[in-house]
Coordinates of C-alpha atoms in Angstrom, one line a residue:
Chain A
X1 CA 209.7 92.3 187.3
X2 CA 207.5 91.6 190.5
X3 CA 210.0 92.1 193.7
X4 CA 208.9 88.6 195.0
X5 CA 210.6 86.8 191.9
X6 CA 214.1 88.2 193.3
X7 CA 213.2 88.3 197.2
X8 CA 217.0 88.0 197.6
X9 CA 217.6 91.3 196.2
X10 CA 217.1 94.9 198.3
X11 CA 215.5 97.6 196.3
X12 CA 218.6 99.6 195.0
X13 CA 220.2 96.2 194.2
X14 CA 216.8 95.2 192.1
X15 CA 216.3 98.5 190.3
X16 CA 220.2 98.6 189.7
X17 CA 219.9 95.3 187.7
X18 CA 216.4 95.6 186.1
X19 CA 218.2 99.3 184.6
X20 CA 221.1 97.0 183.3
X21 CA 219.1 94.0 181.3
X22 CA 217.1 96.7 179.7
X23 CA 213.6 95.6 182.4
X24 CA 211.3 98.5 182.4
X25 CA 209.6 98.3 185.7
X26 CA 209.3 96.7 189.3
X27 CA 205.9 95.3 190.9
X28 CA 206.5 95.8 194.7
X29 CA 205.0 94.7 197.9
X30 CA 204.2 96.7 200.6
X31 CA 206.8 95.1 203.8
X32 CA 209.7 96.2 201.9
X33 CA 208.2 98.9 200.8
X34 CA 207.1 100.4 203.9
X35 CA 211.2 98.8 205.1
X36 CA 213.0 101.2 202.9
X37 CA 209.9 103.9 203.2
X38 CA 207.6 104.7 200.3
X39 CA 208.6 107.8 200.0
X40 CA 212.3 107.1 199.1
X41 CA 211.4 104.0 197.4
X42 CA 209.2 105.8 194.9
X43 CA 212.3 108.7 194.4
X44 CA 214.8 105.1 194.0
X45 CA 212.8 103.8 191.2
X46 CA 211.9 107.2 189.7
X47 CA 215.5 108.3 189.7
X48 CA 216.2 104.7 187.8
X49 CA 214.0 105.6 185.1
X50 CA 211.7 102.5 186.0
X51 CA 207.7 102.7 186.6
X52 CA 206.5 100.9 189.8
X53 CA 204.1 98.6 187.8
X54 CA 202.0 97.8 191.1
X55 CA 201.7 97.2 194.9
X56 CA 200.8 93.9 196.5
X57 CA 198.9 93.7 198.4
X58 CA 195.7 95.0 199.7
X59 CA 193.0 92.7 200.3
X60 CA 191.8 89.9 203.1
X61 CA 188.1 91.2 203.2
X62 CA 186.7 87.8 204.5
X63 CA 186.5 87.8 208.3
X64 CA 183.5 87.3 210.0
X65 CA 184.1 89.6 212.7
X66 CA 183.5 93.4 212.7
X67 CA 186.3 94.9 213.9
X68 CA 188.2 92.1 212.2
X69 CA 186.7 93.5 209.1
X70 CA 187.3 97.0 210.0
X71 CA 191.1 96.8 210.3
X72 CA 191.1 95.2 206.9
X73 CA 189.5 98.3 205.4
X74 CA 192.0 100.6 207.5
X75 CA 194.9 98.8 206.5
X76 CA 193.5 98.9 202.7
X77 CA 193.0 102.6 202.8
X78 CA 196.8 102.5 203.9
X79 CA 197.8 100.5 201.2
X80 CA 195.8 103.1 198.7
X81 CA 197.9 105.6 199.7
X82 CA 201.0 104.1 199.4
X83 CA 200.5 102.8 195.8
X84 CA 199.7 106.4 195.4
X85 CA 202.8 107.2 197.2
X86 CA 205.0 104.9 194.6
X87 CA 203.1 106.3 191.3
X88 CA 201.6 103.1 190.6
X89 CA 198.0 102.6 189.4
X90 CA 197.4 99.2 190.8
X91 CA 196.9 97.9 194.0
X92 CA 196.7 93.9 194.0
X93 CA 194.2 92.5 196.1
X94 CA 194.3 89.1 197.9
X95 CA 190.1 88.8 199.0
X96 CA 191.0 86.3 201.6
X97 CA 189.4 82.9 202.5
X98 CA 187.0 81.1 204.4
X99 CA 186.7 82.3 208.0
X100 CA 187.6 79.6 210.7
X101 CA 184.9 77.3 210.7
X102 CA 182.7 78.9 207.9
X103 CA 181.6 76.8 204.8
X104 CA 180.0 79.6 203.4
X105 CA 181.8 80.9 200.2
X106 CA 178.9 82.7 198.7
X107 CA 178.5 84.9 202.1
X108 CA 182.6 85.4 202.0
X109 CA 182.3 86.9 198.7
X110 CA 179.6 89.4 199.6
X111 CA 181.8 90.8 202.2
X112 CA 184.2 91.0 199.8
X113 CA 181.8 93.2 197.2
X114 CA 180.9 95.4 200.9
X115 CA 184.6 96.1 201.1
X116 CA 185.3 97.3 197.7
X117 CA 182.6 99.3 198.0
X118 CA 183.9 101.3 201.2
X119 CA 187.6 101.1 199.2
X120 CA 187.0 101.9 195.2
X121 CA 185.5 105.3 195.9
X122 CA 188.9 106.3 198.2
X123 CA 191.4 104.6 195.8
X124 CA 189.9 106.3 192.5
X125 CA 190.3 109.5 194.2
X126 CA 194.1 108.9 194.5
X127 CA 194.3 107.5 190.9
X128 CA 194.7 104.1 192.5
X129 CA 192.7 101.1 190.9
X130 CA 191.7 98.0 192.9
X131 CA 193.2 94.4 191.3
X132 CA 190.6 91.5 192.1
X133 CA 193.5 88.7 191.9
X134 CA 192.0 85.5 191.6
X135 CA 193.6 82.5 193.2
X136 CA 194.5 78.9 192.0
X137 CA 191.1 77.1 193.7
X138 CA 193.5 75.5 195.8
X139 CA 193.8 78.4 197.4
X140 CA 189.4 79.0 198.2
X141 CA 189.8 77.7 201.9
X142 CA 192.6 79.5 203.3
X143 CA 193.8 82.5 200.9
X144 CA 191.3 83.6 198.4
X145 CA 187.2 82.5 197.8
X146 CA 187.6 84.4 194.1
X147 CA 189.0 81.5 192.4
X148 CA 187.8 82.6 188.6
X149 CA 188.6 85.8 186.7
X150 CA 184.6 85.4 185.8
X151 CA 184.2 85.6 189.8
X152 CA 186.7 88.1 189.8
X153 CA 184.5 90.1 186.9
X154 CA 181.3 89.6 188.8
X155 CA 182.7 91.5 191.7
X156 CA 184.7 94.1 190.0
X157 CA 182.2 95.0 187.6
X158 CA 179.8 96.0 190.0
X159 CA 181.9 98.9 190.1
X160 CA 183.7 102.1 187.7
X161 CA 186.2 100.5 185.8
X162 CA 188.9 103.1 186.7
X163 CA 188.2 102.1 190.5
X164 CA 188.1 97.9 190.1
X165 CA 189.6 95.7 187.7
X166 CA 191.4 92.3 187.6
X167 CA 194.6 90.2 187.6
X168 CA 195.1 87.8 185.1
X169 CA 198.2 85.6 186.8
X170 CA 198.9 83.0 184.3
X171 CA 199.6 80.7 187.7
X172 CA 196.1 81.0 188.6
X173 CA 194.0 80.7 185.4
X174 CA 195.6 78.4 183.0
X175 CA 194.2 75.4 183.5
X176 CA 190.0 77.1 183.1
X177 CA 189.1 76.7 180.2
X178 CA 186.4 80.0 180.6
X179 CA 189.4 82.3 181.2
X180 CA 189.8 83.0 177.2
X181 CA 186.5 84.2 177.3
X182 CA 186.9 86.3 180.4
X183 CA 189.9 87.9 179.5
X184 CA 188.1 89.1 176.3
X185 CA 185.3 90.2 178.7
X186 CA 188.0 91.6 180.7
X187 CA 189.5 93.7 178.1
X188 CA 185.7 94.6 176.7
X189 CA 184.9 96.3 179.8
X190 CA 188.4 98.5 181.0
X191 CA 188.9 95.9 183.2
X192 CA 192.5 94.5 183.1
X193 CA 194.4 96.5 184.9
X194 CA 197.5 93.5 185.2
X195 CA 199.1 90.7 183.7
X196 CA 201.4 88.3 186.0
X197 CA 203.2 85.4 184.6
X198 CA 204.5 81.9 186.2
X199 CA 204.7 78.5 185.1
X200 CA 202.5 75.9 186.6
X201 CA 204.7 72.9 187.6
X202 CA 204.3 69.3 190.0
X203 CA 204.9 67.9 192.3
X204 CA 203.3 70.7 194.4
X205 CA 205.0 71.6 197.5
X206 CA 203.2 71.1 201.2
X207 CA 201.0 74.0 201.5
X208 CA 201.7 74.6 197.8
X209 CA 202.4 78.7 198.2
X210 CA 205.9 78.4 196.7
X211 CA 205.7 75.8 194.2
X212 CA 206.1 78.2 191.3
X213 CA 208.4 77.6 188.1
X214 CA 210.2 79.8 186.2
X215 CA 208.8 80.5 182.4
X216 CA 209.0 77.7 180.4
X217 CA 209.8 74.8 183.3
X218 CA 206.1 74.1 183.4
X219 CA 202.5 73.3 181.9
X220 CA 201.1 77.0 181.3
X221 CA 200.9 77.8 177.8
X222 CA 202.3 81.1 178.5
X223 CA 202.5 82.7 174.9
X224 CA 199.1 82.1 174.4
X225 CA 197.8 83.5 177.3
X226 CA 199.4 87.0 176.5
X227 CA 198.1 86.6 173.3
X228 CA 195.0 86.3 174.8
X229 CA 196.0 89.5 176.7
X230 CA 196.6 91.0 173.7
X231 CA 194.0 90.4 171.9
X232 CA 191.8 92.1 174.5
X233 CA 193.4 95.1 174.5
X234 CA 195.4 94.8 177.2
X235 CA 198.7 97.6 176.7
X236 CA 200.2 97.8 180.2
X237 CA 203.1 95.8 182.0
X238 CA 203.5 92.3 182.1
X239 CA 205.5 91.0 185.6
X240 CA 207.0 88.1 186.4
X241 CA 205.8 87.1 189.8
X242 CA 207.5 83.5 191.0
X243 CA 207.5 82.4 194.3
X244 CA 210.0 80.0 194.4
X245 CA 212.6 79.0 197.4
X246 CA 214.8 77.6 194.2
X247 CA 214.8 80.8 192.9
X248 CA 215.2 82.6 195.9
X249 CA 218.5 80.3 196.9
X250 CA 220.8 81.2 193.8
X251 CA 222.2 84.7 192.6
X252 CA 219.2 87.2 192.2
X253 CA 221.3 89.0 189.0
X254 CA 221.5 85.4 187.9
X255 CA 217.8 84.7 188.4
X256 CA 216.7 88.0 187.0
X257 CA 219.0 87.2 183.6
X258 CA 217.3 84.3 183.5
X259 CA 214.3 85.1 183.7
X260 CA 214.5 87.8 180.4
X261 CA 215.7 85.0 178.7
X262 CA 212.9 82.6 179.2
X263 CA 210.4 85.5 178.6
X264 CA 211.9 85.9 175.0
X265 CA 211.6 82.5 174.5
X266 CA 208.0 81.7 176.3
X267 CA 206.0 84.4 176.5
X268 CA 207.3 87.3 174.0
X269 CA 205.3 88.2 170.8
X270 CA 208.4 87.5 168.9
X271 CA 211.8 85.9 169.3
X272 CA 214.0 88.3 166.9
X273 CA 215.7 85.2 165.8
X274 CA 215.8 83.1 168.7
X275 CA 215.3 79.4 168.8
X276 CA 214.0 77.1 171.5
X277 CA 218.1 76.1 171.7
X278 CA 218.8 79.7 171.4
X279 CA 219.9 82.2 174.7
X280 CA 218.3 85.5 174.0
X281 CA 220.7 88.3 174.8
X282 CA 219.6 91.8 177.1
X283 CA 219.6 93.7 173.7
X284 CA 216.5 91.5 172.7
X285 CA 214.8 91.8 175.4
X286 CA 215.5 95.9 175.7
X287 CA 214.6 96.5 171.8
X288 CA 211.4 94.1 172.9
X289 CA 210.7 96.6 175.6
X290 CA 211.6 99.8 173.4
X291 CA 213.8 101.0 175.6
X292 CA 217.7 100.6 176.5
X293 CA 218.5 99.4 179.7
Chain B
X1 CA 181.9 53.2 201.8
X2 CA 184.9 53.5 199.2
X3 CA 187.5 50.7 199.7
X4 CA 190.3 53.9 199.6
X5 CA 188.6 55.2 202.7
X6 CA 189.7 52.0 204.5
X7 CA 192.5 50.7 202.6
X8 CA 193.8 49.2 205.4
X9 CA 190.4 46.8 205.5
X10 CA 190.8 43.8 203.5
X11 CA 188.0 43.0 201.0
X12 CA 186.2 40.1 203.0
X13 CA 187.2 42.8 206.2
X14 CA 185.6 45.4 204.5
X15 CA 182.2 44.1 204.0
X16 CA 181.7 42.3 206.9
X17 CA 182.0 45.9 208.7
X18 CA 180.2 47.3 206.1
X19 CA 177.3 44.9 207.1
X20 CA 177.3 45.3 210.4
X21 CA 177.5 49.2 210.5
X22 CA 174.8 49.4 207.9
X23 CA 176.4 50.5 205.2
X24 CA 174.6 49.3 202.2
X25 CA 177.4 49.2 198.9
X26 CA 181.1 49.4 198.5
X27 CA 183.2 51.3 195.9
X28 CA 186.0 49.2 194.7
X29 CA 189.1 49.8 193.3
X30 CA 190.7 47.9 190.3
X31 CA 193.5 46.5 192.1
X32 CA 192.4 45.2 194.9
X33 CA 189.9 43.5 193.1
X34 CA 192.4 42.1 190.7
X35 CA 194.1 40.9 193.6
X36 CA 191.1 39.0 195.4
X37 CA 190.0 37.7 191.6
X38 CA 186.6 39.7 189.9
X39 CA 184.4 36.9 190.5
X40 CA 185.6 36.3 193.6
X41 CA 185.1 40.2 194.7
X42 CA 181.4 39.9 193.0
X43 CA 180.4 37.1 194.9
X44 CA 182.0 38.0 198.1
X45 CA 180.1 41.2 198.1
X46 CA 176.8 39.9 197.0
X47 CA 176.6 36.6 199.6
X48 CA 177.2 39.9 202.1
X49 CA 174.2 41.5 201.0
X50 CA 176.2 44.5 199.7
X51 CA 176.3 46.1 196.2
X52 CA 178.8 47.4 194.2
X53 CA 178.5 51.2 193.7
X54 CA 181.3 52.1 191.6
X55 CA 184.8 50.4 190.2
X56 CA 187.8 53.0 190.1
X57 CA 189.3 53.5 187.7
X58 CA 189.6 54.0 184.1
X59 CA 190.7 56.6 182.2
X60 CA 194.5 58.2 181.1
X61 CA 193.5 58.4 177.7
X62 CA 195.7 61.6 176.8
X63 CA 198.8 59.9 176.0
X64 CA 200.1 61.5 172.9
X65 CA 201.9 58.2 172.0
X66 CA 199.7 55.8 169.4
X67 CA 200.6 52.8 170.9
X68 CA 200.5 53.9 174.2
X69 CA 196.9 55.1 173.8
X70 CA 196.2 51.8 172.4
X71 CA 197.0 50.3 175.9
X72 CA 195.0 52.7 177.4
X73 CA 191.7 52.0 175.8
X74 CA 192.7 47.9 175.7
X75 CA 193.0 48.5 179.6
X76 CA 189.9 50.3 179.8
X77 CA 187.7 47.7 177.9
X78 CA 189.2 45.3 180.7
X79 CA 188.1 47.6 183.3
X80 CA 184.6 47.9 181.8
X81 CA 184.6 43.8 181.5
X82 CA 185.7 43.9 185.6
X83 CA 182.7 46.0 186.3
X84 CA 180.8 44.1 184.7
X85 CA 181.8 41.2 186.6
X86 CA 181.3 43.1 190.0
X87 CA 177.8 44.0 188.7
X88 CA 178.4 47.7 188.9
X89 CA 176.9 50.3 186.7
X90 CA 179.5 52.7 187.2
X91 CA 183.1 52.9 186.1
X92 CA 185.3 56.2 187.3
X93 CA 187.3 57.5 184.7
X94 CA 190.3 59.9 186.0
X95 CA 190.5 61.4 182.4
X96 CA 194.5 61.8 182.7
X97 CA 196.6 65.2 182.6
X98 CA 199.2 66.5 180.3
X99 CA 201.8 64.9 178.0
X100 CA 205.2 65.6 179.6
X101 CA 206.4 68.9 177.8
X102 CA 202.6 69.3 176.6
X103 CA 200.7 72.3 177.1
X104 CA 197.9 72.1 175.0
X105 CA 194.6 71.5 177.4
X106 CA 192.0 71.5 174.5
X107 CA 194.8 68.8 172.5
X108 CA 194.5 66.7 175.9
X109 CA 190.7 66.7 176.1
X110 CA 189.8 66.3 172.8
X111 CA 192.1 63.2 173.2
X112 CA 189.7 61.7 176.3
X113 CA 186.7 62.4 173.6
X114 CA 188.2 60.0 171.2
X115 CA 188.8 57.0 173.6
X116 CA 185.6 57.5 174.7
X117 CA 183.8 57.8 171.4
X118 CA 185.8 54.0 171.0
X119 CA 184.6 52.4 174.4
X120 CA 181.5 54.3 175.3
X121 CA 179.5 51.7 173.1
X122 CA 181.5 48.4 174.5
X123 CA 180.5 49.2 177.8
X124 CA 176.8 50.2 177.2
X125 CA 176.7 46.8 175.6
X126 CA 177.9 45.4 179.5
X127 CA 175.5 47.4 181.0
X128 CA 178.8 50.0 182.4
X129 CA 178.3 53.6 182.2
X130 CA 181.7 55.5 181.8
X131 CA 181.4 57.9 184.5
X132 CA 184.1 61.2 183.8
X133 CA 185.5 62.6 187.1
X134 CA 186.1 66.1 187.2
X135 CA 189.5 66.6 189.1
X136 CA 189.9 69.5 191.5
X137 CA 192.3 71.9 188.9
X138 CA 195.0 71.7 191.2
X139 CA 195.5 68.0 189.6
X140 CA 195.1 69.3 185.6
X141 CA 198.3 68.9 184.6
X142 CA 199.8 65.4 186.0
X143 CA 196.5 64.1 186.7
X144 CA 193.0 65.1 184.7
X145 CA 193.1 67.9 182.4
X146 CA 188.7 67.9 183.0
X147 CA 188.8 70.2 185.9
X148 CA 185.3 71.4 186.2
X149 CA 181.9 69.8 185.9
X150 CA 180.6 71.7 183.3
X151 CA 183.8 70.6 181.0
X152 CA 182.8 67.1 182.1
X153 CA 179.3 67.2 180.8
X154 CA 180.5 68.7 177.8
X155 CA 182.3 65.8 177.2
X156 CA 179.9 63.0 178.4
X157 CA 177.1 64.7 176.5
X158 CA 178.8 63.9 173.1
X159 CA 177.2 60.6 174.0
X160 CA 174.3 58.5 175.3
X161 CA 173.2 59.4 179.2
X162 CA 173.5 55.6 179.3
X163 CA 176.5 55.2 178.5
X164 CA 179.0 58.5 179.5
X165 CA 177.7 60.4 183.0
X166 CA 179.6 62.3 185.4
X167 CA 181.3 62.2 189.2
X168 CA 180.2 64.5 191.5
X169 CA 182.8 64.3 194.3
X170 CA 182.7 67.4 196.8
X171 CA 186.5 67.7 197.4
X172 CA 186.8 68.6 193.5
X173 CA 183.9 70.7 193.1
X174 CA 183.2 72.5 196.2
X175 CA 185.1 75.6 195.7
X176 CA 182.8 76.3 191.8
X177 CA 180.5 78.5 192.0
X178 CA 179.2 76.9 189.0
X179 CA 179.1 73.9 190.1
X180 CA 175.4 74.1 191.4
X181 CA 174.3 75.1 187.4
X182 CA 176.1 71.8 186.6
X183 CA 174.8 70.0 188.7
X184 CA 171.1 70.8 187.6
X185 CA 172.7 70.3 184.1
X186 CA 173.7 66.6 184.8
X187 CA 170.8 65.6 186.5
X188 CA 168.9 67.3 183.8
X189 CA 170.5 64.8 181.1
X190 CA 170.4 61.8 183.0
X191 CA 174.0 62.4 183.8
X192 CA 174.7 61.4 187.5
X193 CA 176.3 58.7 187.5
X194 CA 178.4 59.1 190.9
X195 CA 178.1 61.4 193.9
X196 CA 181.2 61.2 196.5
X197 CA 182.3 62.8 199.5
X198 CA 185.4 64.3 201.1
X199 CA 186.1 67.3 203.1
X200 CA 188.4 69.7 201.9
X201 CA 191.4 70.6 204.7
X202 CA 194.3 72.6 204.9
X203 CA 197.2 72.5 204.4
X204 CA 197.8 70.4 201.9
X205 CA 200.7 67.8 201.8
X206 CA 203.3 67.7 199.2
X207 CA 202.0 66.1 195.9
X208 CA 199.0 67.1 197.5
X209 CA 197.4 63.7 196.7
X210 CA 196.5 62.6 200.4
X211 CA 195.2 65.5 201.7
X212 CA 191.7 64.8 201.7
X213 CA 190.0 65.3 204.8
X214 CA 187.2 63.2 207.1
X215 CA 183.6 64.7 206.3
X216 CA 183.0 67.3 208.9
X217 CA 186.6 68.1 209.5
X218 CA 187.1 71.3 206.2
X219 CA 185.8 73.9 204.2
X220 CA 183.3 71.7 202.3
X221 CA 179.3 72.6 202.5
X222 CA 179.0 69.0 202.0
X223 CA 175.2 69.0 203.3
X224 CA 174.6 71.8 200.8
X225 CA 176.2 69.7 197.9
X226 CA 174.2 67.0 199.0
X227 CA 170.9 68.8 198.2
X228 CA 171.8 69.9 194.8
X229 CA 172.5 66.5 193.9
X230 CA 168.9 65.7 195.3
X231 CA 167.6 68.4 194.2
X232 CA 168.4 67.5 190.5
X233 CA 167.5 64.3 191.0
X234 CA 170.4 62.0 191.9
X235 CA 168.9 58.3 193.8
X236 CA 172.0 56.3 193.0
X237 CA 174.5 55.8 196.3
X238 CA 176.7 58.7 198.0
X239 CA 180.4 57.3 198.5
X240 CA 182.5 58.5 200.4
X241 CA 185.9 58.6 199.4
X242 CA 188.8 60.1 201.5
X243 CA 192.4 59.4 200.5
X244 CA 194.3 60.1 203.7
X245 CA 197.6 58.4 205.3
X246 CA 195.3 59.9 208.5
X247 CA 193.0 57.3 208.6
X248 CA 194.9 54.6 206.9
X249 CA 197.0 54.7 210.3
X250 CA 193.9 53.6 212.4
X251 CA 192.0 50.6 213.0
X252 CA 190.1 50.4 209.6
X253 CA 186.8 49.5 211.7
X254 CA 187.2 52.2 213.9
X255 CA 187.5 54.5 210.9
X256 CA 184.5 53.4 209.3
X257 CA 182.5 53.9 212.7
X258 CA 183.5 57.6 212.8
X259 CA 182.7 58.2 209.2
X260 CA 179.2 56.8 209.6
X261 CA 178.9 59.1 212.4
X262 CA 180.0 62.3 210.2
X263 CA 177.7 61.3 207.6
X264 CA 174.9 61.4 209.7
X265 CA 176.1 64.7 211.7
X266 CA 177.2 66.4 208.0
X267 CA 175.5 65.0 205.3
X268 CA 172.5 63.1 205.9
X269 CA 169.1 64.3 204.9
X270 CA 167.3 64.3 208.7
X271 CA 169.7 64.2 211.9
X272 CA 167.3 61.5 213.5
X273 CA 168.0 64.1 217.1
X274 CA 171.7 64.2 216.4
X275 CA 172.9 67.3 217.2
X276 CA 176.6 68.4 216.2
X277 CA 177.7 67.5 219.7
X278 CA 175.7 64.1 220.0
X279 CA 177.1 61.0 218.0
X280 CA 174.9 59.2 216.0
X281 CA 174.6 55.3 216.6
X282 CA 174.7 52.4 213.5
X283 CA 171.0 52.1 213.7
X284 CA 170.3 56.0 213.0
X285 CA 172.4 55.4 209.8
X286 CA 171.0 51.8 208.9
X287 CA 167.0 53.5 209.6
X288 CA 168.8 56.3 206.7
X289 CA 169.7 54.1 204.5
X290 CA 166.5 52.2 204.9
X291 CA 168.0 48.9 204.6
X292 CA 169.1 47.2 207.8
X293 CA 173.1 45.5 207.9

């Protein structure tokens, strides 16, 4: 369960109800991280039994000017070390967007490849890998100029697969109909190294950050995308990463229950019995996960 | 000019501006021309001197509902027959997005190939050629479920380059980095059948509809664009097209004054001496467009 999805919720409230509906692991982000202190948020999660599944996020490589760009690889090497800190293997990127003024994408995502190549060497020395994320194309401008996960591939695979990989978020690639054949690529080459779910839904809200819906509320053929997953190998978590002020405004336990169920339902491999009209109970969703919450 | 750009112009408004700013054709949109009467529109704009670039729009063939797509394709052999009338060559198809509770993309598209399999002859017999535009993904699922120029060739080149092309309209392609290879694919095949312009600005409004933004004023390489589509060939008119509550506010003469102006300054092929800070006069853009208003 990514941290954002439940933003209500402080960190011994979210690991205390992920333990108690049988949810395996927590994808965090670095300002309440760095709130509670990584240190004793890695020993709160550890001491729940959960795995931090990764850190959000590094990233913002774009700017134009040096020292601009220099602080972005400082602040990265930070954010190394504290997904190191937490145990986690992945650190999300964000690559950033078009400078103020600049039209030039292809130039943006050079200085993207000239940070990971100052990063990927630190981060695989900590057992760290870099996450290319790529964003929703409405997002190119102002947010992120990696808008594929075949853009995404071209960057990351110019380096070790243990140091970059990519984050398929079924927000951002389910309406390109080349991601089936880059998340096979993906898996092919070591590359996936996350897999994010939301649901795709309209109107969009202005500035369309936080117009995410829950599982099943939207467009996203969520099923088969992790089947897609799957099929390329892909064995590690799977998060739930909504940003949605709806979400955010009602009970976080209530949001979180939710939210197992309409993974059984949506996006599980199988439904042990239960129907679209069916509510899925913790016990599903912990003997999906192998484990008891 | 695109009527939307001015919507605020009436039709006989419209081209008597167009005329006098040297603006050579007008893209028109079904209902205002419904409104004014076809033949009324055609003759209005031809006693002006002007031509027709483009109708808008056909299209919304995805419906899952027989009779519904029925309607659609009876209403898109009555937009063929109103380009006809107008004496255009090109009719915009907006393709249309998702069934509600749909999420099956390749479902949707293969639906769009079967209406036009059923009117791609009817209009090549009325001189019309159905011209798919790709929407910007951010519109694939309530809108056009073709989100890239590459799936809109694959589509249009099921059929006759004279009777299926494609739209090239910056705002929805601009952020692709495969979007240049298309391109040179569609003018390749005979394909271009439209090239329009809008500027891409954050952020973007709820429904995210009217955001478009006046050339010069976003993220868009729109000169850039502008030589791939002359570099593969394109001579057919460049529309611009800007949906935005913006410039609907102002005095519609005004508006069209100031886009002339950007054209010149961020899209035309020679800058006659304009500089970005000079402003380009009507007879710059009329000496462009080689034909005097």
């Amino acid at each position: 369960m990514n941290q954002q999805t439940v933003r209500q919720l402080a960190l011994p409230e979210l690991t205390a109800a992920c333990v108690k509906l049988g949810i395996t692991g927590v994808g965090l982000w670095r300002q309440p991280v760095q709130d509670y202190g990584p240190s004793a948020t890695a020993r709160l999660v550890r001491d729940a039994g959960l795995t931090v599944t990764s850190l959000c996020r590094g990233g913002f490589f774009t700017a134009l000017d040096p020292g601009e760009r220099r602080r972005a690889v400082d602040d990265n090497r930070a954010a190394i070390d504290e997904a190191a800190t937490l145990g986690t293997a992945t650190l999300v990127l964000v690559s950033g967007g078009l400078p103020d003024g600049s039209r030039d994408l292809t130039g943006a995502r050079e200085r993207i490849a000239d940070a990971l190549a100052e990063l990927a060497p630190y981060a695989g020395e900590r057992g760290v890998r870099l996450a290319i994320e790529p964003l929703h194309p409405m997002f190119a401008s102002d947010r992120c100029v990696v808008s594929t996960l075949a853009q995404a591939l071209d960057l990351a695979e110019r380096f070790p697969p243990e140091q970059v990989g990519v984050v398929v978020d079924t927000y951002h690639v389910w309406w390109d109909d080349r991601a089936p054949e880059a998340i096979a690529r993906a898996g092919a080459g070591g590359r996936l190294a996350a897999f994010q779910l939301a649901d795709w839904v309209t109107p969009l809200p202005e500035g369309v950050l936080l117009g995410r819906g829950q599982l099943g509320d939207g467009a996203v053929d969520l099923r088969g995308l992790r089947e897609l997953v799957d099929a390329a190998g892909y064995e590690g978590p799977i998060e739930v990463e909504i940003f949605s002020p709806a979400l955010w405004a009602r009970d976080g336990v209530e949001v979180l229950t939710e939210t197992v169920d309409r993974y059984l339902r949506h996006v599980a491999a199988e439904c042990h019995g239960a129907s679209e009209g069916d509510h899925a109970t913790e016990g599903h969703f912990a003997s999906e996960g192998g484990e008891e919450g």
